[in-house]
XYZ file of C-alpha atoms in Angstrom:
602
model
C -0.029 -0.301 -0.039
C 2.821 2.299 0.527
C 4.338 1.442 -2.098
C 1.663 2.727 -4.209
C 0.782 5.255 -2.525
C 4.428 6.706 -3.255
C 4.237 5.433 -7.110
C 1.179 7.354 -7.359
C 1.897 10.785 -5.365
C 5.686 11.307 -5.140
C 6.651 10.125 -8.534
C 6.071 11.381 -12.068
C 3.213 10.309 -14.121
C 4.529 7.167 -15.625
C 7.699 7.196 -13.737
C 9.750 4.298 -14.689
C 10.599 2.415 -11.073
C 13.176 0.321 -10.478
C 13.426 -2.688 -7.590
C 16.801 -3.763 -5.766
C 17.488 -6.694 -8.224
C 16.827 -4.285 -11.205
C 20.034 -4.224 -14.136
C 20.942 -0.137 -13.202
C 24.202 -0.358 -15.387
C 22.840 2.233 -17.981
C 21.494 5.611 -17.573
C 17.831 6.029 -17.631
C 15.438 8.802 -18.439
C 13.884 11.434 -16.119
C 11.448 10.422 -14.114
C 13.229 7.347 -13.311
C 13.733 6.301 -9.637
C 14.968 3.398 -7.158
C 11.537 1.799 -5.115
C 13.355 -0.588 -1.984
C 10.134 -2.059 -0.423
C 10.851 -4.454 2.794
C 8.542 -5.553 5.330
C 10.940 -7.654 6.758
C 9.088 -11.160 5.271
C 12.052 -12.107 3.483
C 15.077 -13.509 4.163
C 16.560 -11.355 2.002
C 15.214 -8.219 4.267
C 18.565 -7.007 5.504
C 20.989 -4.130 5.774
C 23.270 -6.847 3.965
C 21.852 -7.197 0.995
C 20.735 -4.266 -1.702
C 23.991 -2.494 -1.314
C 24.905 -2.597 -4.608
C 22.193 -1.370 -5.960
C 21.604 1.613 -4.384
C 25.501 2.467 -4.861
C 24.528 1.963 -8.140
C 21.603 4.320 -8.018
C 23.266 7.045 -6.754
C 25.980 7.053 -9.677
C 22.776 7.188 -11.725
C 21.066 10.247 -10.308
C 18.560 8.223 -9.228
C 16.273 9.596 -6.559
C 16.015 6.567 -4.201
C 12.909 5.578 -1.444
C 13.582 3.044 1.258
C 10.057 2.061 2.774
C 10.352 -0.616 5.734
C 8.633 -0.626 8.976
C 12.059 -0.927 10.961
C 14.328 0.792 8.174
C 17.623 -0.027 10.761
C 16.482 -3.717 10.728
C 15.600 -4.033 7.047
C 17.063 -1.564 4.647
C 20.256 -1.488 2.710
C 22.874 -0.368 4.708
C 23.892 1.988 1.923
C 20.923 3.851 1.548
C 20.705 4.451 5.450
C 24.020 5.633 5.472
C 23.232 8.308 2.427
C 20.302 9.538 3.396
C 19.419 13.088 3.102
C 15.044 13.033 3.930
C 13.804 10.504 6.818
C 10.012 10.667 7.094
C 8.171 8.791 9.515
C 4.692 7.904 9.374
C 2.190 8.304 12.301
C 0.270 5.126 13.299
C -3.009 4.883 12.109
C -5.719 6.185 14.808
C -9.088 6.992 15.582
C -8.735 9.996 13.657
C -7.657 8.506 10.612
C -9.952 6.368 10.455
C -13.012 8.917 11.218
C -11.982 10.905 8.108
C -11.397 7.737 6.039
C -15.492 6.667 7.096
C -16.030 11.067 6.364
C -14.778 10.864 3.118
C -16.338 7.970 1.594
C -19.512 7.734 3.328
C -19.779 11.083 3.908
C -20.821 11.745 7.276
C -19.340 11.334 10.537
C -19.374 7.711 12.784
C -21.279 8.252 15.872
C -20.031 5.176 17.374
C -17.680 5.181 20.096
C -14.583 3.739 18.550
C -12.814 1.110 20.283
C -8.759 2.074 20.350
C -7.790 -1.756 20.429
C -9.930 -2.422 17.028
C -7.672 0.334 15.009
C -4.559 -0.490 16.318
C -5.431 -4.387 14.771
C -6.620 -2.808 11.394
C -4.728 -2.929 8.183
C -5.027 -1.013 5.239
C -5.868 -3.483 3.322
C -9.347 -4.083 5.364
C -10.577 -0.689 4.905
C -12.067 -1.158 1.073
C -13.613 -4.297 2.711
C -15.737 -3.027 4.860
C -15.498 1.090 4.174
C -18.386 1.441 1.082
C -20.248 4.469 -0.233
C -24.310 2.956 0.182
C -22.952 2.302 3.972
C -23.624 4.778 6.677
C -20.605 5.608 8.893
C -22.004 3.993 11.823
C -22.623 0.861 9.731
C -18.849 0.822 8.154
C -17.316 1.325 11.900
C -20.283 -2.201 12.663
C -18.334 -4.098 9.094
C -15.217 -3.075 10.347
C -15.707 -4.454 13.477
C -16.741 -7.981 12.182
C -13.542 -7.878 9.773
C -11.449 -7.447 12.535
C -12.454 -9.532 15.490
C -12.066 -12.377 12.991
C -8.380 -11.418 13.023
C -7.361 -11.015 16.756
C -9.437 -13.419 19.120
C -8.346 -11.015 22.110
C -11.234 -9.191 21.133
C -13.723 -12.426 20.744
C -15.932 -14.970 23.010
C -14.166 -17.110 25.246
C -13.244 -16.954 29.010
C -9.984 -14.169 30.353
C -6.820 -15.549 32.086
C -8.135 -13.941 34.723
C -11.725 -16.960 34.806
C -9.194 -19.891 33.907
C -8.581 -22.385 36.914
C -5.802 -24.681 37.185
C -2.387 -23.344 35.597
C -0.972 -22.324 38.965
C 2.349 -20.978 37.648
C 1.168 -20.196 34.197
C -1.239 -18.335 35.533
C 0.600 -16.000 37.063
C 3.524 -15.867 34.557
C 0.595 -14.664 32.144
C -1.019 -12.146 34.642
C 2.137 -10.676 34.754
C 2.202 -10.365 31.265
C -0.413 -8.958 30.688
C -0.053 -5.756 32.965
C 4.005 -5.417 31.158
C 1.965 -5.096 27.743
C -0.942 -2.810 29.303
C 2.068 -0.811 30.295
C 3.797 -1.022 27.220
C 1.068 -0.148 25.024
C 0.078 2.489 27.297
C 4.371 4.167 27.255
C 4.895 3.156 30.847
C 7.605 0.492 29.389
C 9.611 0.080 26.732
C 9.693 -3.784 25.893
C 13.694 -4.413 26.661
C 12.008 -3.714 30.176
C 9.692 -6.624 29.685
C 11.270 -9.844 30.670
C 8.308 -12.372 29.960
C 9.048 -12.585 26.407
C 8.957 -16.245 25.771
C 7.712 -19.108 27.554
C 7.483 -22.781 26.668
C 4.291 -24.615 27.932
C 4.554 -28.627 28.686
C 1.964 -30.915 30.117
C -0.400 -33.679 28.901
C -2.789 -33.581 26.543
C -5.697 -31.896 27.110
C -4.944 -29.286 30.263
C -5.442 -26.310 28.002
C -2.145 -24.882 26.525
C -4.364 -23.361 23.404
C -6.570 -21.977 25.731
C -4.710 -20.578 27.749
C -2.772 -18.470 24.964
C -6.108 -17.037 23.698
C -7.440 -16.530 27.638
C -4.193 -15.094 27.581
C -4.292 -12.552 24.539
C -8.242 -11.662 26.042
C -6.755 -10.846 29.596
C -4.093 -8.054 27.417
C -6.157 -7.378 24.899
C -3.626 -7.899 22.359
C -4.251 -9.993 18.763
C -3.225 -13.974 18.924
C -0.920 -15.025 16.066
C -1.495 -18.606 16.371
C 0.153 -21.419 14.292
C 1.987 -25.032 14.665
C 4.792 -26.546 13.282
C 2.012 -29.163 11.484
C 1.246 -26.016 9.987
C 4.177 -25.126 8.740
C 5.188 -28.518 7.423
C 2.416 -28.207 4.989
C 4.265 -26.796 2.727
C 5.325 -28.967 -0.334
C 9.383 -28.400 -0.249
C 11.594 -26.775 2.206
C 11.108 -23.533 0.943
C 7.729 -23.497 0.924
C 8.027 -24.683 5.306
C 11.012 -22.228 5.374
C 8.742 -19.203 4.252
C 6.078 -20.323 6.471
C 8.198 -19.901 9.807
C 9.104 -16.744 8.158
C 5.690 -15.545 7.448
C 4.157 -16.594 10.854
C 7.063 -13.769 12.842
C 6.256 -11.268 10.087
C 2.773 -11.187 10.432
C 3.182 -11.466 14.385
C 6.069 -8.079 14.180
C 2.848 -6.653 12.251
C -0.032 -6.571 15.127
C 3.008 -6.324 17.480
C 2.046 -5.922 20.679
C 0.545 -9.724 20.014
C 0.980 -13.118 21.555
C 2.763 -15.595 18.643
C 1.582 -19.072 20.155
C 3.570 -22.153 18.070
C 1.830 -25.498 18.850
C 3.659 -28.710 18.532
C 6.636 -27.460 18.785
C 8.478 -30.585 19.908
C 7.498 -31.439 15.645
C 10.691 -29.724 15.115
C 13.519 -32.175 16.059
C 16.496 -32.002 18.362
C 19.438 -31.614 16.327
C 21.571 -33.763 18.821
C 19.297 -36.642 17.566
C 19.208 -36.249 13.923
C 19.741 -39.204 11.399
C 20.172 -40.700 7.698
C 18.772 -38.073 4.435
C 17.321 -35.610 6.924
C 19.881 -33.971 9.114
C 20.456 -31.628 6.901
C 16.535 -30.850 6.064
C 15.637 -30.248 9.869
C 18.496 -28.416 10.282
C 17.746 -25.514 8.122
C 14.370 -25.799 9.723
C 15.581 -25.431 13.350
C 18.375 -22.603 12.898
C 15.692 -21.090 10.993
C 13.409 -20.839 14.322
C 16.997 -20.517 16.380
C 17.544 -17.428 14.553
C 13.947 -15.934 14.621
C 13.616 -16.409 18.171
C 16.739 -15.227 19.027
C 16.151 -11.381 17.576
C 14.382 -10.313 20.841
C 15.266 -6.760 19.676
C 13.548 -7.686 15.926
C 10.954 -8.796 17.294
C 9.634 -5.626 19.247
C 6.403 -6.713 21.059
C 6.066 -10.148 20.376
C 5.841 -12.531 22.612
C 6.219 -16.021 21.521
C 4.496 -19.029 23.532
C 5.126 -22.653 22.255
C 3.474 -25.403 23.332
C 4.265 -28.927 23.820
C 3.411 -32.832 24.781
C 6.930 -33.716 24.988
C 9.610 -31.041 26.098
C 12.327 -33.907 26.090
C 12.049 -33.995 22.288
C 12.819 -30.240 22.090
C 16.271 -29.490 20.536
C 17.639 -27.470 24.345
C 19.070 -24.464 22.250
C 15.235 -23.174 21.938
C 14.889 -23.338 25.106
C 18.357 -21.366 25.940
C 18.045 -17.630 27.469
C 17.121 -15.280 25.250
C 14.641 -17.626 23.421
C 12.233 -19.485 24.998
C 13.902 -19.394 28.272
C 11.223 -19.873 31.241
C 9.353 -23.473 30.796
C 6.098 -24.357 33.364
C 4.459 -27.283 33.311
C 0.465 -27.350 33.705
C -0.498 -29.967 35.535
C -3.947 -31.625 35.533
C -6.374 -29.447 38.185
C -6.878 -30.852 41.301
C -10.233 -31.033 43.548
C -10.894 -27.724 43.956
C -10.025 -26.462 40.927
C -12.456 -29.120 39.055
C -15.114 -27.954 40.581
C -14.521 -24.136 39.635
C -14.063 -25.870 36.304
C -17.604 -27.434 36.490
C -18.674 -24.196 37.783
C -17.244 -22.491 34.898
C -18.827 -24.876 32.285
C -22.419 -24.691 33.666
C -22.711 -21.400 34.047
C -24.144 -19.512 37.265
C -27.900 -20.652 36.490
C -27.078 -24.151 36.348
C -27.468 -26.573 39.712
C -26.876 -23.228 41.524
C -27.226 -24.176 44.947
C -25.177 -27.572 44.620
C -22.366 -28.334 45.633
C -20.099 -29.181 42.819
C -16.947 -30.841 45.321
C -18.703 -34.258 44.710
C -18.286 -34.176 40.607
C -14.535 -32.881 41.083
C -13.907 -36.139 43.158
C -15.010 -38.718 41.032
C -13.263 -36.939 38.229
C -10.097 -36.157 39.657
C -7.277 -36.742 36.771
C -9.306 -35.015 34.380
C -8.690 -31.916 32.718
C -10.283 -28.978 31.864
C -11.057 -29.988 28.181
C -12.649 -33.315 29.846
C -14.999 -31.399 32.068
C -15.777 -29.668 28.910
C -17.277 -32.701 27.287
C -18.771 -33.697 30.230
C -20.590 -31.180 30.864
C -21.669 -30.580 27.207
C -22.538 -34.491 26.858
C -24.833 -33.892 30.291
C -26.822 -31.344 29.171
C -27.304 -32.970 25.519
C -28.637 -36.235 27.734
C -30.606 -33.889 29.575
C -31.873 -31.820 26.286
C -32.389 -34.456 24.407
C -35.246 -36.122 27.017
C -37.191 -32.990 27.190
C -35.751 -31.915 31.639
C -33.370 -29.929 33.255
C -29.809 -30.990 34.140
C -29.278 -33.005 37.389
C -26.386 -33.900 39.105
C -26.697 -37.581 38.517
C -26.626 -36.746 34.452
C -22.944 -35.320 35.277
C -22.108 -38.500 37.504
C -23.245 -40.604 35.150
C -21.068 -38.628 31.996
C -17.993 -38.803 34.849
C -18.691 -42.683 35.321
C -19.611 -43.833 31.785
C -22.247 -46.351 33.438
C -18.724 -48.011 36.268
C -20.600 -48.213 39.745
C -19.320 -46.127 42.667
C -17.516 -47.435 45.198
C -19.374 -49.658 47.699
C -20.000 -48.940 51.173
C -17.695 -51.008 52.901
C -14.790 -49.694 50.423
C -15.512 -46.116 51.272
C -15.439 -46.601 54.879
C -11.283 -48.697 54.342
C -10.506 -46.128 52.240
C -11.386 -43.536 54.146
C -8.826 -44.530 57.465
C -6.107 -44.922 55.271
C -6.492 -41.657 53.605
C -7.102 -40.218 57.077
C -4.517 -42.311 58.258
C -1.832 -40.393 56.036
C -3.143 -37.436 57.054
C -2.868 -37.944 61.226
C 1.158 -38.969 60.976
C 1.907 -36.314 58.163
C 0.231 -33.283 60.342
C 2.410 -34.814 63.212
C 5.130 -35.030 61.999
C 5.114 -32.247 59.840
C 5.937 -33.447 56.157
C 4.047 -30.953 54.541
C 0.897 -29.007 54.410
C -1.889 -31.059 54.071
C -4.027 -29.620 51.214
C -7.089 -32.289 51.452
C -8.649 -35.452 51.323
C -10.525 -37.419 48.622
C -12.312 -40.429 48.277
C -13.077 -41.087 44.316
C -13.976 -43.903 41.990
C -10.898 -44.954 41.308
C -9.391 -45.000 45.398
C -8.249 -42.372 47.625
C -5.683 -39.851 47.889
C -3.954 -37.524 50.395
C -3.256 -34.161 48.627
C -0.182 -32.904 49.811
C 3.012 -30.449 49.591
C 5.703 -32.405 50.089
C 8.417 -30.437 50.944
C 11.498 -33.297 50.407
C 14.408 -31.799 48.503
C 18.317 -32.433 48.552
C 19.071 -30.822 51.717
C 16.753 -33.990 53.194
C 18.297 -36.036 56.497
C 17.896 -39.236 57.480
C 15.047 -37.979 60.108
C 12.717 -36.586 57.001
C 13.151 -39.900 54.963
C 12.040 -41.938 58.028
C 9.270 -39.502 58.765
C 8.392 -40.113 55.133
C 8.703 -43.158 55.369
C 6.103 -42.791 58.454
C 3.648 -41.105 56.318
C 3.742 -43.726 53.394
C 2.703 -46.686 55.886
C 0.325 -44.486 57.692
C -1.642 -45.802 56.056
C -1.438 -49.899 56.296
C -0.702 -49.099 59.957
C -4.567 -47.430 60.067
C -6.687 -49.985 58.686
C -4.341 -52.419 60.977
C -5.668 -50.433 63.721
C -9.518 -50.277 62.798
C -10.584 -52.812 60.302
C -8.463 -55.875 61.817
C -5.657 -55.774 59.121
C -4.497 -53.888 56.056
C -5.774 -53.938 52.192
C -3.412 -54.418 49.407
C -4.330 -51.617 48.246
C -0.651 -49.839 49.348
C 1.237 -52.534 47.589
C 0.755 -54.104 44.023
C 2.965 -51.009 42.351
C 6.253 -48.996 42.273
C 4.276 -45.985 42.503
C 1.968 -47.028 46.029
C 3.043 -46.387 49.135
C 4.452 -49.500 50.050
C 6.637 -48.893 46.700
C 7.465 -45.702 47.361
C 8.771 -46.605 51.272
C 10.573 -49.668 49.849
C 12.634 -47.393 47.391
C 13.405 -44.904 50.611
C 14.918 -47.510 52.511
C 16.588 -48.576 49.568
C 17.973 -45.404 49.394
C 18.534 -44.728 53.085
C 20.808 -48.126 52.855
C 22.442 -48.026 49.607
C 22.820 -44.464 48.102
C 22.724 -42.031 50.722
C 25.172 -43.432 53.019
C 22.846 -42.954 55.730
C 22.120 -46.550 56.525
C 23.462 -50.122 58.485
C 26.305 -49.866 54.892
C 27.657 -46.649 55.845
C 28.853 -44.182 53.786
C 28.372 -46.366 50.140
C 26.792 -46.007 47.039
C 25.549 -49.481 45.856
C 24.048 -49.446 42.571
C 20.981 -51.191 42.985
C 18.919 -53.650 40.077
C 15.839 -54.583 40.283
C 16.403 -57.584 42.291
C 17.974 -55.669 45.316
C 18.051 -58.880 47.561
C 20.623 -60.169 46.178
C 22.776 -57.843 47.787
C 23.551 -59.868 51.374
C 22.654 -57.991 54.397
C 20.113 -55.392 52.039
C 17.215 -56.868 52.683
C 16.999 -57.294 56.387
C 18.494 -53.827 56.731
C 15.271 -52.000 54.298
C 12.435 -54.528 56.580
C 13.773 -53.006 59.608
C 13.734 -49.895 58.164
C 10.086 -50.373 56.953
C 9.099 -52.240 59.901
C 9.677 -48.942 62.141
C 8.216 -46.761 60.351
C 5.164 -48.251 60.435
C 5.087 -48.555 64.095
C 5.829 -45.128 64.617
C 2.743 -44.597 62.980
C 0.737 -47.038 64.255
C 1.792 -45.342 67.749
C 0.734 -41.978 66.544
C -2.258 -43.407 65.393
C -2.875 -45.054 68.088
C -2.924 -41.639 70.093
C -4.999 -39.771 67.696
C -7.293 -42.692 67.349
C -10.344 -40.313 68.768
C -9.348 -38.166 65.467
C -8.893 -41.308 63.028
C -12.457 -42.196 63.261
C -13.849 -38.571 63.549
C -12.162 -36.822 60.601
C -12.619 -40.613 58.367
C -16.027 -40.797 59.471
C -16.507 -37.054 57.471
C -14.509 -38.021 55.128
C -16.466 -41.165 54.094
C -19.704 -38.842 54.096
C -18.204 -35.897 52.106
C -15.988 -37.972 49.997
C -13.919 -34.443 50.471
C -12.224 -32.751 53.496
C -9.805 -29.460 52.563
C -6.510 -28.773 54.569
C -9.094 -25.875 56.723
C -12.189 -28.026 57.066
C -9.437 -31.021 58.336
C -8.166 -29.047 60.627
C -11.872 -27.780 62.201
C -12.645 -31.089 62.578
C -9.360 -32.122 64.755
C -9.775 -28.928 66.370
C -13.202 -29.754 67.858
C -12.298 -33.103 68.416
C -8.864 -32.092 70.725
C -11.268 -29.804 72.196
C -13.638 -32.699 73.119
C -11.223 -34.834 74.502
C -9.767 -31.815 76.642
C -12.887 -31.348 78.378
C -14.024 -35.072 79.150
C -10.010 -34.830 81.024
C -11.442 -33.023 82.499
C -14.084 -33.705 84.140
C -12.087 -37.061 84.717
C -10.051 -35.127 87.456
C -12.539 -33.020 88.138
C -15.054 -35.501 89.347
C -12.431 -37.319 91.907
C -11.981 -34.203 93.535
C -14.931 -33.295 94.519
C -15.623 -37.039 95.213
C -12.685 -36.808 98.120
C -14.252 -33.205 99.134
C -16.987 -34.356 99.457
C -15.691 -37.297 101.670
C -13.735 -34.976 103.864
C -16.598 -33.332 104.959
C-alpha cells in the first residue's frame, strides 16, 4: 500500500520504477527512480542485501526511496548511510479512521471506536468494510466484524482471570498482561519486559491453547496462532521456511501480540537427527533459533510454544533469550475441578449444588475433559426434555461404572486419614485435602522433600507412607493390598526410600557407600534385612502416633466417608473440635474425683 501511494503521489506520472534487483548498469531517462520496499518477511530483508543497487542508483543520479517498518533492520545499509530525508508515518488512529469513513460515506461516525480495534486494522481491511452506500456507523460495524476475525482476544471465550488450574502459568500470564498494558500505554519499553518467551508443557487436554487465547484476551493484544504441523504442510523445504518467516512477520505487524506455536516438539532435536533428513531439519531448526534469538527484531512479540513432549525439543530453543522459561501445566486438583465445572455450567445451572462431589469423581480429568462431560450431560438432559441433574454429570464421569461400595469407602477413608494424621504430627508438608473417588482415595499434600533432606526427614516420610496400612490394621484388623502392588504405591515408595537410605544415601548400616541397585536388591547380602528393618520401624512409628490419635482418626474418617472430600482447613477444624472435646472430657475426669474426695472429707 505504501509503495502504491509513493508511486502515485511522489513520482512523476508514468515514471519508470526500479527495484533493488533491477539492472542499473546504464543511464535512464528522467523520471526514473529506485524503490526499495521491505516488510521484514523475506530472508533478503536485511541491511547487507541490496547495497550494490543503491550504489549504482546513486551514481546514476536516481532518486532512491526506501520503505520499511523498521529501516535499520530491513533496508540496505548503503541507503541508511546516505539518506538525506527521513519521514516517519504516524500510527493509524481513531481520527484517521474517522476521516477515511467521512470521505467515503459522507458522514461522521457517532458510535465509539475501540482503540484496540483500530490498532489491528490493516489498510487492506478498509475497502472491505468502508463502502459509499453504508452509513458511517455501518462502516464501523462492518470493520469491527472483519477485524474481530483476526484478533481472537476481541471475541468470546474466557479471560485468563477466569481460568482455573493453571498455577504458575496463570501467574506468569497475568504479570505479562500488566506489562503489555504498560507497554501500550508508553509506561514501559520492550527492553524492560522480562516475559518474552515461554514453553508450556503438559499432557494433552490441560488447555495449553486455551491459555494462549485467554492471555491474549486479558492483555487485549492479538493472538497469532500457528503450529509446526502447519509449517510442515508445505511441499518443499523452501515453503516450510517461508511459512515460519511469515508467522513471525505477521506477529511483528500486529505487535504487541502473542505468537503461539503449537506442537513445537515437531521440530526435532538436532542431536537426535540421523540419515537423509539431517540437512532438511537442521535448516528448519536453525531458522527458528534465529527468529527466536532476535528478541530486539521482534519487538512487542511474545512467543509462547506448547508441547506434550518437552524432552524432544532441541535444547538450544530453551536457552536464554529464546523460550527460556518452561512451565508445566499439571492436571487440576479437586478445588480447581469444582470451579471448572461451575464455569462450564454457568451461574444458573445447579446453582445451589455443591460441585465438590463432581470434582472428586473426576480426579485426573483435564479442563477439556470437564467441558466434554458438561456438554454431553446437557445434551442427554435436553433430548429427554428435562432439567440437568447432578446424576447426569456423575453418569458421564463414571461412564456406566458403579461407584465405590460403602464398605470399601470406609476402608479408604481410614487409610487416607491415617496418612493425614501422621503427616500432620510429623510435619512433613502442608495438607491440602483428602478425597475419596471412584479410583480410590488421595491425600493432597505439599511435600517438601529436597536435596537437603536428612535421615530423620526420610524416616518421617516412610512413616507417613506406611500410615495408611497402620490405620487399616488398627481400625479394621488387617491391611488391604491397596497400599502395595505397584512401584508407585505407598509400599513401593517407602521401600524405595529405605533402599536409598541403606544403599545410595550413605545413611544406613552399610555406612557411607553408594550401591547401584538392580530390580532385585535382595541379591545384595544384608540389604533386604536392613530395608525390612527400616520399613518395620516406620510402620510401627506410624501406628504409635495413630494409637494416641485414634479418636481423631475415626472422627475425620467418618466425615471423609460421608462427604468424599475435606479441605486442609476443614480437617484442621474437625481436629480442633475433637481436641476440645477430648480436653473437656479429661477435665471432667479429673474434676469429679476431686469433688468426690472433697465430699468424703466433709
